[in-house]
Short mmCIF file of C-alpha atoms and ligand atoms in Angstrom, two decimals:
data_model
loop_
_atom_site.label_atom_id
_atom_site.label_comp_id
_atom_site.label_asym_id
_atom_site.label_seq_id
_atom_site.Cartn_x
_atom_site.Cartn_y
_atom_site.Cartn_z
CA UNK A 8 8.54 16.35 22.60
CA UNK A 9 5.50 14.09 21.74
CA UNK A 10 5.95 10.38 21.14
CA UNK A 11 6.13 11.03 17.13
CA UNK A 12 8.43 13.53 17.45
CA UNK A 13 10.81 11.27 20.27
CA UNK A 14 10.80 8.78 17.54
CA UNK A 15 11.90 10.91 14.47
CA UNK A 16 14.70 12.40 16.86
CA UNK A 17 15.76 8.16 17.95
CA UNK A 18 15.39 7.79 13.97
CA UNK A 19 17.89 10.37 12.96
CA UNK A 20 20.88 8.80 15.79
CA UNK A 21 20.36 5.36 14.53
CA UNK A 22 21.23 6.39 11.23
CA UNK A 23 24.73 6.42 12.82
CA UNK A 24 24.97 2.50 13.05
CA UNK A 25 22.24 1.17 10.26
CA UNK A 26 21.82 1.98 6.63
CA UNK A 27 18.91 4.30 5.75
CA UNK A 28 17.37 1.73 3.98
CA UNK A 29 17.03 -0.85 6.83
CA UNK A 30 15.84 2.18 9.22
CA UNK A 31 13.17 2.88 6.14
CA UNK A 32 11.78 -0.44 5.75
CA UNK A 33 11.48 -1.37 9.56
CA UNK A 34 12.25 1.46 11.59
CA UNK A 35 10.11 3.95 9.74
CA UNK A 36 7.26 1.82 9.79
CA UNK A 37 6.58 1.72 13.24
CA UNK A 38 5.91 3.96 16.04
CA UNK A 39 6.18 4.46 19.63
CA UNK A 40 2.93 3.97 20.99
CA UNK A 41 3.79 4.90 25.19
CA UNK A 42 7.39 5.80 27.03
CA UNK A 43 7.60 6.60 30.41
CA UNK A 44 9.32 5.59 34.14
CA UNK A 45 12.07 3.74 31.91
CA UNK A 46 9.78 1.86 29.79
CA UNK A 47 9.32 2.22 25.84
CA UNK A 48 6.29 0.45 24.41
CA UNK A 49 6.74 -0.01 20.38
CA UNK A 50 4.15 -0.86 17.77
CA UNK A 51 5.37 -2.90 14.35
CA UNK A 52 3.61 -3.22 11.26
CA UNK A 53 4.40 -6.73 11.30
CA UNK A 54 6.53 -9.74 12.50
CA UNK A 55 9.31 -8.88 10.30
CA UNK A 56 9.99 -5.32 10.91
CA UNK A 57 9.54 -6.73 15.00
CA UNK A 58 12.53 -8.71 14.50
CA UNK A 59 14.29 -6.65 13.11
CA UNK A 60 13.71 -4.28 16.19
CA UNK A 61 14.58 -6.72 18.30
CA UNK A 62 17.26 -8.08 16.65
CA UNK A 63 18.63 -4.15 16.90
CA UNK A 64 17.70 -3.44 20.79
CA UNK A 65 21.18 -2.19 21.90
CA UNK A 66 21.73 0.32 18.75
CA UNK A 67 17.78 1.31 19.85
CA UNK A 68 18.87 1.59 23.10
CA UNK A 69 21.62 3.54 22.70
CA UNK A 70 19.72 6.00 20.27
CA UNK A 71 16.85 6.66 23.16
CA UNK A 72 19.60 6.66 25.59
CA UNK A 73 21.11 9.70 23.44
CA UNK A 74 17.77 11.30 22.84
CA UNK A 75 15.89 10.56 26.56
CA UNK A 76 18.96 10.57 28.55
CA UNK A 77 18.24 7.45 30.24
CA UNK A 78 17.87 3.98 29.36
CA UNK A 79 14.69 2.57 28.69
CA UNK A 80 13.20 -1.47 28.87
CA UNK A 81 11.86 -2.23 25.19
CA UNK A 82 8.61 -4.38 24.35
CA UNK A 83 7.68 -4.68 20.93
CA UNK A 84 4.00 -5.54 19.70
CA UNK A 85 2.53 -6.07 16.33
CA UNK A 86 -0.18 -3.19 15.48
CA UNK A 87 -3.53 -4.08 15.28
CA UNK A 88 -4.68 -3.50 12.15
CA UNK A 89 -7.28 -0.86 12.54
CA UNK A 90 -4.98 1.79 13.91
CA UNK A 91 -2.34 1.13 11.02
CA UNK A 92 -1.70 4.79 10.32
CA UNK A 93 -0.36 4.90 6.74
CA UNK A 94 2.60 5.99 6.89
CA UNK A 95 4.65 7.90 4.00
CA UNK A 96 7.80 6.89 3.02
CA UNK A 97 8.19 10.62 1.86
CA UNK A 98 7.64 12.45 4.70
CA UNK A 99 11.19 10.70 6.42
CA UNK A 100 13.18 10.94 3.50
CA UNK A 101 13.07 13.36 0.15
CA UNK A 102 11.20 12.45 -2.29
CA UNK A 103 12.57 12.95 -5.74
CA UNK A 104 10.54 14.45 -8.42
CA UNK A 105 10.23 12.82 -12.05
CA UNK A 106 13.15 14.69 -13.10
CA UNK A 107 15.14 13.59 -9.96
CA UNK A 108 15.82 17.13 -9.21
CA UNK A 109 15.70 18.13 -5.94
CA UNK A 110 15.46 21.48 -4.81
CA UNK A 111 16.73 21.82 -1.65
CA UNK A 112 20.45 21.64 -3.35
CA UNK A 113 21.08 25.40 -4.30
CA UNK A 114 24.31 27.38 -5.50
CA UNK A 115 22.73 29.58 -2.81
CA UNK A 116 23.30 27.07 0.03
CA UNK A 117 26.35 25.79 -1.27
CA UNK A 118 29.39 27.39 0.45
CA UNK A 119 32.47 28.48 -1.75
CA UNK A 120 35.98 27.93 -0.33
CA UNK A 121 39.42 27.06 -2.03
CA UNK A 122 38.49 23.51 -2.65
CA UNK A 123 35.55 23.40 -4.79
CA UNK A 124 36.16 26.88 -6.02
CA UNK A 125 37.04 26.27 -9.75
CA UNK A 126 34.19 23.40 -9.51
CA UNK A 127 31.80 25.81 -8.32
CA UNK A 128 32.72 28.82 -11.05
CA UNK A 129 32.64 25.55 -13.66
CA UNK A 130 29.28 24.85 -12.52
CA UNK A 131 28.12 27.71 -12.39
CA UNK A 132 29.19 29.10 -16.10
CA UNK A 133 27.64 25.60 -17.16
CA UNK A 134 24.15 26.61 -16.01
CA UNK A 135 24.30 30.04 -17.56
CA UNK A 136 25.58 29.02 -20.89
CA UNK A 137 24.17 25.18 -20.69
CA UNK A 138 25.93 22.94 -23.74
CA UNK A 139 28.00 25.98 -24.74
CA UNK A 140 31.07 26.00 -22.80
CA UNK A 141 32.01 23.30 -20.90
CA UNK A 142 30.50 19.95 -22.09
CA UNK A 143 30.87 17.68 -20.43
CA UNK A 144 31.42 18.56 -17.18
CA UNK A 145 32.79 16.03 -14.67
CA UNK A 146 33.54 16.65 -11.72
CA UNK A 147 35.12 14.56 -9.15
CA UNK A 148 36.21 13.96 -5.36
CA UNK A 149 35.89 11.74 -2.15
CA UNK A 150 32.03 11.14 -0.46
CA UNK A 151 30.40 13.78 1.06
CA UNK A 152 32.30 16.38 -0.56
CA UNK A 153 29.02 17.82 -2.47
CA UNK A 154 29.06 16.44 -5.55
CA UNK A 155 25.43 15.41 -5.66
CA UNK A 156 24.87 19.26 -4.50
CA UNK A 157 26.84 20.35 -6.98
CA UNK A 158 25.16 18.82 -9.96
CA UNK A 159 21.14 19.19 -8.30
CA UNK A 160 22.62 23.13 -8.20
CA UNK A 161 23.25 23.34 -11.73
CA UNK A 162 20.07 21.65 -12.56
CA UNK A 163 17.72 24.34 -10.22
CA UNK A 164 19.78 26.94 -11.43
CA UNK A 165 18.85 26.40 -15.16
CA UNK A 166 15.13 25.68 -14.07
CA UNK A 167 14.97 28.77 -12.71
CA UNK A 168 16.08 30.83 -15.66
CA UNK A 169 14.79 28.76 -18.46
CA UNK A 170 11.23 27.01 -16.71
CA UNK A 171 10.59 24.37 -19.90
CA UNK A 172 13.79 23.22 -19.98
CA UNK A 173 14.03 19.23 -19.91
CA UNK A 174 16.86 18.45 -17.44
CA UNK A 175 17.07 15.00 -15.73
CA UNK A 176 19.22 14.05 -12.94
CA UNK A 177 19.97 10.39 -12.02
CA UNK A 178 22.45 8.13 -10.92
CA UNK A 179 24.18 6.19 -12.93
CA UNK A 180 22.33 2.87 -10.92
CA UNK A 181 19.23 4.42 -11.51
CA UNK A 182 20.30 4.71 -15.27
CA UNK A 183 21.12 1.46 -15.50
CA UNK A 184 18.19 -0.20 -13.70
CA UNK A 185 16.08 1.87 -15.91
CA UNK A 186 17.58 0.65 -18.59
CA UNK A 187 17.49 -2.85 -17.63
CA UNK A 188 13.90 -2.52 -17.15
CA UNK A 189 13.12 -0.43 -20.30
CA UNK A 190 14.23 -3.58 -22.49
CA UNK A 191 11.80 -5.96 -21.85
CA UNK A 192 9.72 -4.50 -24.89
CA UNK A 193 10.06 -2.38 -27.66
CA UNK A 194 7.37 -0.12 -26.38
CA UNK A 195 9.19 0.50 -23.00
CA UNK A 196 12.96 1.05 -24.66
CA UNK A 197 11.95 3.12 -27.24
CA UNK A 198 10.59 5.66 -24.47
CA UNK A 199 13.11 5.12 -22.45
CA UNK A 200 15.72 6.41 -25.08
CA UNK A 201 12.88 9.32 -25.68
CA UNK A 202 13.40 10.33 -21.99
CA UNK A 203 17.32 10.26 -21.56
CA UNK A 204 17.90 11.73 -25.25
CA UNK A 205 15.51 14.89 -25.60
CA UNK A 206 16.15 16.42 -23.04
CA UNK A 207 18.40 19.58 -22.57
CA UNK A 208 20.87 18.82 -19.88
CA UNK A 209 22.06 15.43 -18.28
CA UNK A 210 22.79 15.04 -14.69
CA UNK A 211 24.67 11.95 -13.98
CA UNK A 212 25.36 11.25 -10.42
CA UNK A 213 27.79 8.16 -9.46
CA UNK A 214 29.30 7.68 -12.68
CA UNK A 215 31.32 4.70 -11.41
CA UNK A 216 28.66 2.33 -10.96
CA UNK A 217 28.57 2.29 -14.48
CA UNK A 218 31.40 -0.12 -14.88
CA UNK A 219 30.94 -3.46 -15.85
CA UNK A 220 27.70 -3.60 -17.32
CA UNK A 221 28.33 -3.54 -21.00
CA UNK A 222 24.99 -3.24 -22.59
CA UNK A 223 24.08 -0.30 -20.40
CA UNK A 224 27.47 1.34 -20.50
CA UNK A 225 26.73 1.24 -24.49
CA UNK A 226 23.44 2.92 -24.24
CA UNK A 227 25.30 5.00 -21.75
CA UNK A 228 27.37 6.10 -24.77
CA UNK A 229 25.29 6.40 -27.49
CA UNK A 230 22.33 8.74 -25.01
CA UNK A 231 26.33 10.87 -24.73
CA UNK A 232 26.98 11.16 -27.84
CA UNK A 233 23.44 11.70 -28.86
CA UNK A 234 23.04 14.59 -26.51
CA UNK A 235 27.14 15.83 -26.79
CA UNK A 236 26.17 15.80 -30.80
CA UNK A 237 22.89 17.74 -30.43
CA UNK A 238 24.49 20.26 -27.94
CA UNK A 239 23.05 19.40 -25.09
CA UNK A 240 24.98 19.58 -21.72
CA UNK A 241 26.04 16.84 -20.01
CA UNK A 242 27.49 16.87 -16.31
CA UNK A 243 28.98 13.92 -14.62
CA UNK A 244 29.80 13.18 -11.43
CA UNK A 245 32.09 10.37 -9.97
CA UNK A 246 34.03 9.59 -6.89
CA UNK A 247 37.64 9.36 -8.94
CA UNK A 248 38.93 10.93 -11.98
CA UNK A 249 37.60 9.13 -14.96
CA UNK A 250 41.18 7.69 -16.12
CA UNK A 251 40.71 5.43 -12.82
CA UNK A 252 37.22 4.52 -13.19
CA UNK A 253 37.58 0.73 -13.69
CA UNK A 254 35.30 -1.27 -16.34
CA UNK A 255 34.75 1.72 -18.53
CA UNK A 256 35.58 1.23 -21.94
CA UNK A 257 38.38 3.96 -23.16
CA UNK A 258 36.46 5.63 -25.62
CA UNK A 259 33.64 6.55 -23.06
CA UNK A 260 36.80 7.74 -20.90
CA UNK A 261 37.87 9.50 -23.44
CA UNK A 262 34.67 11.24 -24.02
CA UNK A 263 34.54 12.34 -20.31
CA UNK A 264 37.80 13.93 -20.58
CA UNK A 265 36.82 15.72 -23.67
CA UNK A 266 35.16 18.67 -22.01
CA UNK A 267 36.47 19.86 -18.50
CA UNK A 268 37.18 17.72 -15.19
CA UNK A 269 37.79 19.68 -11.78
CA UNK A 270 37.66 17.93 -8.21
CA UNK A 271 36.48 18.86 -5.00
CA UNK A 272 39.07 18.66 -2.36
CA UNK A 273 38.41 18.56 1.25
CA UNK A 274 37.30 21.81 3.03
CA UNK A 275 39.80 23.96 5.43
CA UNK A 276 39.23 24.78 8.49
CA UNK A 277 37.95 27.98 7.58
CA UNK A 278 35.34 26.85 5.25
CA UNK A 279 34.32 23.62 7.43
CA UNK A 280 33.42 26.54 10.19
CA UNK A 281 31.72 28.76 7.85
CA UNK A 282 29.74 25.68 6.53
CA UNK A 283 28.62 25.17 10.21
CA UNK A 284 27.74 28.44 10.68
CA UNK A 285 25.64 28.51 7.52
CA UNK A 286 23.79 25.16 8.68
CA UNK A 287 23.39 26.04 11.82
CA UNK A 288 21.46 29.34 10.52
CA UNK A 289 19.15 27.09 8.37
CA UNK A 290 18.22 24.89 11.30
CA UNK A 291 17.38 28.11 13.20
CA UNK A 292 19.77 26.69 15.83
CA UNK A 293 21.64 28.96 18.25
CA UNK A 294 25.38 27.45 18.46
CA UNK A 295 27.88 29.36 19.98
CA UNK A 296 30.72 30.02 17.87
CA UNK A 297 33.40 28.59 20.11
CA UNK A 298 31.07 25.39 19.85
CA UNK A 299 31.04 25.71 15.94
CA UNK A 300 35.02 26.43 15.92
CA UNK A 301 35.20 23.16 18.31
CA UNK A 302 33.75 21.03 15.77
CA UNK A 303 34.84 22.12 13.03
CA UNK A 304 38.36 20.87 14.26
CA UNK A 305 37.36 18.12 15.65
CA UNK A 306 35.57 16.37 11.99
CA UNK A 307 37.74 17.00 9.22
CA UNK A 308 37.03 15.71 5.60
CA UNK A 309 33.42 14.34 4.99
CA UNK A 310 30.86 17.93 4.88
CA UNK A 311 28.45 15.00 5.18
CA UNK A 312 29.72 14.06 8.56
CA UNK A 313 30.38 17.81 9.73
CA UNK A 314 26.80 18.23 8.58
CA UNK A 315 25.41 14.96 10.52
CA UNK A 316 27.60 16.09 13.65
CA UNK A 317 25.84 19.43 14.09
CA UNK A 318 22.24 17.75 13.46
CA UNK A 319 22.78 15.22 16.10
CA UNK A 320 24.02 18.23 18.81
CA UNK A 321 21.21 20.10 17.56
CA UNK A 322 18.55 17.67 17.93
CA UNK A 323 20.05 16.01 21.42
CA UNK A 324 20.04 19.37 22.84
CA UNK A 325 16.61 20.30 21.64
CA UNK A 326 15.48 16.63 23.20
CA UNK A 327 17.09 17.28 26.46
CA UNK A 328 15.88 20.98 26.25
CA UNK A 329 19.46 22.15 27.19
CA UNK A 330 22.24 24.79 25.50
CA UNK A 331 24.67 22.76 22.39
CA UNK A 332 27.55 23.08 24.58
CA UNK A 333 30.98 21.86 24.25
CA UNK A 334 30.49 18.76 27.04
CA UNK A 335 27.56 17.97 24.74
CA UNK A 336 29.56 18.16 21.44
CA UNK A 337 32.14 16.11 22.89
CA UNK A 338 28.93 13.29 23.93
CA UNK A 339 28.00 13.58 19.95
CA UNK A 340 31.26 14.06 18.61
CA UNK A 341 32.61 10.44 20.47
CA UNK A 342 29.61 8.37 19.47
CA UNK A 343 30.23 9.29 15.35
CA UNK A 344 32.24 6.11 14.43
CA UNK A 345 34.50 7.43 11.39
CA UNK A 346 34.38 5.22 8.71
CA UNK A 347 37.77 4.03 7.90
CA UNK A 348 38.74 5.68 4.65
CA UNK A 349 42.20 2.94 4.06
CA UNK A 350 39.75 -0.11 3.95
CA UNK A 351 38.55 -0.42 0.31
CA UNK A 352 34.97 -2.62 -0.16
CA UNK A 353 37.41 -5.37 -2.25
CA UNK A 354 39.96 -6.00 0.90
CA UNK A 355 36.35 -6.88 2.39
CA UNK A 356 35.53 -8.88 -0.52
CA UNK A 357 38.90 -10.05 -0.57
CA UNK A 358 39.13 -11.85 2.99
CA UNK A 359 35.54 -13.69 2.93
CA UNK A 360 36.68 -14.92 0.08
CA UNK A 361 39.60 -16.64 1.43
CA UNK A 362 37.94 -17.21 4.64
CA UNK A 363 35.39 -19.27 2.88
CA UNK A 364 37.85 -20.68 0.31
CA UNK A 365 35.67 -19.18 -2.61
CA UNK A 366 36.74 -16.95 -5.74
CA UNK A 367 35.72 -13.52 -5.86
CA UNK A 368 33.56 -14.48 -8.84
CA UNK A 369 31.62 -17.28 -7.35
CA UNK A 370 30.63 -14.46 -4.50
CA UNK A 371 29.48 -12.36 -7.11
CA UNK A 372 27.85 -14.40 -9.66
CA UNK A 373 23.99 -15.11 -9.73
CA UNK A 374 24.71 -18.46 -7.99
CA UNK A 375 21.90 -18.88 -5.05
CA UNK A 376 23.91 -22.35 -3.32
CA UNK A 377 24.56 -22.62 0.12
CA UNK A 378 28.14 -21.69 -0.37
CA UNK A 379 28.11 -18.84 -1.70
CA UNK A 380 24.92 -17.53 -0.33
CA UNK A 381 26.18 -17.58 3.67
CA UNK A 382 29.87 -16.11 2.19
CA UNK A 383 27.91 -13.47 0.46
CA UNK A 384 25.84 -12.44 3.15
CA UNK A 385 28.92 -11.71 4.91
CA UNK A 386 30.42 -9.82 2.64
CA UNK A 387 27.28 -7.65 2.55
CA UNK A 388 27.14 -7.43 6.26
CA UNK A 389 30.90 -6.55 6.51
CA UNK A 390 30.70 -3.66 3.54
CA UNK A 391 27.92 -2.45 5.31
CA UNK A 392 29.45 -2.22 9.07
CA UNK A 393 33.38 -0.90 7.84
CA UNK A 394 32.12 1.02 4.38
CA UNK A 395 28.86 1.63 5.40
CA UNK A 396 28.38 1.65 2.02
CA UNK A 397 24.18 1.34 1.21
CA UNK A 398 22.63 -1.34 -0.25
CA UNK A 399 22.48 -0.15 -3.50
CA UNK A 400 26.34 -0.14 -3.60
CA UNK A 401 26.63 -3.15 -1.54
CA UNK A 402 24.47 -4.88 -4.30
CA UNK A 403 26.45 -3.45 -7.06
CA UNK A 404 29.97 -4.87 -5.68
CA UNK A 405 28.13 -8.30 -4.84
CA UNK A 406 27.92 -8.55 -8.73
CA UNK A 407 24.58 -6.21 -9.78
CA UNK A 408 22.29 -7.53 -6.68
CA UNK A 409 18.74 -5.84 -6.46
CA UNK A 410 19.03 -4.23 -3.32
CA UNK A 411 15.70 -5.43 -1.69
CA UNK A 412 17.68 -8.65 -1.62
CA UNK A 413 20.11 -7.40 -0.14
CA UNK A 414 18.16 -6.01 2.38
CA UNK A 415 16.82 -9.44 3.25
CA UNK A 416 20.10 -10.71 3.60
CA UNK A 417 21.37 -8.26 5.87
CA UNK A 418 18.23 -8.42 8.04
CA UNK A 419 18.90 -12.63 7.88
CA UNK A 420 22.52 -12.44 8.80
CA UNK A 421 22.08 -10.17 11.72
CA UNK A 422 19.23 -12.30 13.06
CA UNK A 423 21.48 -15.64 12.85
CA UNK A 424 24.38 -13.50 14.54
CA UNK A 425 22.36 -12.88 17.41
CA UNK A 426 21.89 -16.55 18.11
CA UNK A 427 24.46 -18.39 16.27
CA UNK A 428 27.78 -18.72 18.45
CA UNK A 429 30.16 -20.14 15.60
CA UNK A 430 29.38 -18.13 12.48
CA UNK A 431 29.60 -14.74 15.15
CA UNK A 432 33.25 -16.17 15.63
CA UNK A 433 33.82 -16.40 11.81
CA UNK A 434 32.65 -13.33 11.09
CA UNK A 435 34.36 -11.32 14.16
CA UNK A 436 37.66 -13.36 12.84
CA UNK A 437 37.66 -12.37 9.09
CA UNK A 438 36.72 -8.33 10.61
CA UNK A 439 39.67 -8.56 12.65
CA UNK A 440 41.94 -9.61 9.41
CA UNK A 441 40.58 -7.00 7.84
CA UNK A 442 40.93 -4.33 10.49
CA UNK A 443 44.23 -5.56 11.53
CA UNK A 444 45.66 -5.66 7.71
CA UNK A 445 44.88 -1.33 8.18
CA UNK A 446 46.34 -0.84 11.48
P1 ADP B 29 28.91 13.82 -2.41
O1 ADP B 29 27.87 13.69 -3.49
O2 ADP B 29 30.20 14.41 -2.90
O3 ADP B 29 29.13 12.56 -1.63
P2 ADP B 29 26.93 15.56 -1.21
O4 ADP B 29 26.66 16.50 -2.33
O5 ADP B 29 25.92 14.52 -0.96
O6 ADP B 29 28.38 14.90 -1.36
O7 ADP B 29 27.17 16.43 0.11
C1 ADP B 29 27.01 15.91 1.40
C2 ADP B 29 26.32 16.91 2.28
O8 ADP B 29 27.15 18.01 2.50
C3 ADP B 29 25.05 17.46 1.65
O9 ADP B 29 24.07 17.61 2.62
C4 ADP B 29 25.46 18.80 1.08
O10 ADP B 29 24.39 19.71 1.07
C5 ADP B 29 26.54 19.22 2.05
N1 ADP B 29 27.57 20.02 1.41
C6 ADP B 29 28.61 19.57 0.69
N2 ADP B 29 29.37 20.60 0.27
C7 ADP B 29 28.80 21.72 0.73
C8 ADP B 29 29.11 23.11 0.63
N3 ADP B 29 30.18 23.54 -0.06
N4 ADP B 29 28.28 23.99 1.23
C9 ADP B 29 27.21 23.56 1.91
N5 ADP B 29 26.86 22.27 2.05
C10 ADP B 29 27.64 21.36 1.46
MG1 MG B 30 26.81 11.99 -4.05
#
């Protein structure tokens, strides 16, 4: 492995601990520049992304530990300027098309078991017969479940038969921030509602972000009915069934439940171990099925995580140049925290508030005072650790926060927690409350 490719592989573990988008902005951005005799040498683009590093060495540690097998002595150095090597963002993660539509999510790579069956043979009918049968089409389950698959699936598959057709996938916070955006003139909203209203089908990821925001839920509604009046199909996505979506006005509810809802339950053992098999085929990765069968019992739930599990054998193996065995799995398999599926992001929300004696509402609201701003950065520290939700979401439950800020104040939290004795004792205090409340 050369030092690029040692990086990519200490990349891909940390993704266990830190959001994507922290790893992205700093991470990404710099690059190993010597290793060697227990020493790793690391170049930043600038100060920030170096403290950030630093303020991160025992995560990075542990990821070069995992990908090395040993542990390594860190020094961190700006980059001169003249070898700055741009660096792009696309090449570490996809980058989306205009149309969103990406097309590594097939119906051919998407396995078919007894839990997304009738999803799959909904999904499937909708891309043949687009508009005609089943309109609209929500579909629904827990994350990781393949959802976002699911709907990038029906999108390729309709590409592929009819080439010209206008199909647009999106989330429903890229809607909205679109939106929000398109309004400052005339000129930009009027082609804004050209985009989302001619086209032929309507991919809406993450309908539940939606809530709340009134003027784009409206033009949420009226692109719907537009499109639902014209003919045009419309597929929705959402992590519950739309009755329990909070914030959404009943008549948009009642829209969604006009055409045909199905969920996605979790996989069986069966299909998690034919899912394995299948990934491990595409990664050209030679797993031994008592290996596959191990794992698939031992990560139940999230495809997502039975997907990351297998990447993370595959790639420490590969790094260490040895068989995926089952002593290996078991390294892998203990160091994949589980997120805690009973803790909801509002019990989070719910004890800084009363730890800092402040309303939910205050937390949320645009208010930039020292009171809220320290309570809030908690909050976004704490949904990120237990949910690890991203900071999209985390700005959406912090009351509609542009995530670049919340970027900043994750990255300024975790530096004062490295230093600051009392506020670590606050914050490890209000975690255990909210831990403990679950045990
Ligand atoms: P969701 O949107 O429901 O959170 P995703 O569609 O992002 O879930 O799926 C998570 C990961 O699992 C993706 O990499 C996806 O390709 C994979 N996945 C989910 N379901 C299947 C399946 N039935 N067959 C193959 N891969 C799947
Ligand atoms: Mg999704």
């Amino acid at each position: 492995m050369n030092y690029k490719e040692t990086w990519q592989s200490v990349l891909t573990f940390l993704e266990r601990d830190l959001s994507k988008g922290v790893i992205a902005t700093f991470f990404g951005t710099a690059e190993l520049a010597e290793i060697g005799e227990g020493r790793a040498r690391i170049l930043c683009p600038n100060r920030m992304a170096l403290e950030q590093l630093r303020a991160h060495q025992s995560q990075l540690a542990e990821a070069f530990r995992t990908v090395c097998g040993e542990d390594h002595q860190f020094s961190f150095e700006i980059k001169p300027l003249v070898n700055t090597i741009p660096q792009d963002p696309g090449t570490l993660f996809h980058h989306a098309p205009p149309n969103g539509l990406a097309d590594s999510y097939s119906f051919e790579n998407f396995v078919v078991g007894i839990s997304n069956q009738l999803a799959v043979g909904v999904a499937r009918a909708v891309a043949e017969q687009p508009g005609a049968l089943h309109n609209p089409f929500f579909v629904y389950s827990g994350v990781g479940l393949g959802k976002t698959h699911l709907l990038h699936a029906v999108g390729n598959s309709i590409k592929e038969r009819v080439p010209d057709a206008r199909i647009i996938y999106a989330s429903a916070e890229r809607f909205t921030t679109e939106f929000i955006r398109s309004i400052q003139s005339q000129q930009t909203a009027a082609s804004f509602r050209r985009k989302f209203r001619s086209v032929d089908a309507l991919l809406i990821d993450d309908v539940q972000f939606l809530a709340s925001r009134t003027a784009s839920q409206e033009e949420f509604f009226n692109t719907f009915n537009e499109l639902y009046l014209a003919g045009k199909q419309i597929v929705i996505a959402s992590d519950r069934h739309p009755a329990e979506i909070r914030d959404v006005q009943q008549r948009l509810v009642s829209r969604f439940a006009g055409g045909m809802i199905t969920d996605i339950q979790e996989p069986d053992l069966e299909m998690r171990l034919q899912i394995l098999r299948r990934k491990a085929a595409d990664q050209q990765a030679q797993v031994s099925e008592e290996v596959l069968l191990s794992l698939a019992q031992k990560i139940e739930g999230s495809i997502r995580q039975l997907e990351g599990a297998l990447h993370q054998l595959v790639a420490v193996a590969r790094a260490q140049q040895a068989a995926p065995t089952e002593e290996l799995l078991n390294a892998v398999v203990k160091t994949t925290m589980p997120v805690n599926p009973f803790i909801t992001p509002s019990d989070i929300i719910g004890s800084v508030c009363r730890a800092y004696r402040i309303t939910a509402e205050q937390l949320c609201s645009p208010k930039r005072s020292r009171e809220v701003v320290l309570p809030r950065q908690v909050a976004a520290h704490l949904l990120h650790q237990i949910s690890k939700a991203s900071s999209n979401q985390i700005g959406e439950l912090l009351g509609g926060k542009d995530h670049s800020t919340i970027l900043h104040g994750l990255g300024k939290i975790e530096k004062q927690l490295a230093t600051d004795e009392i506020l670590k004792n606050q914050v490890e205090s209000i975690r255990g409350e909210i831990l403990g409340k679950n045990r």
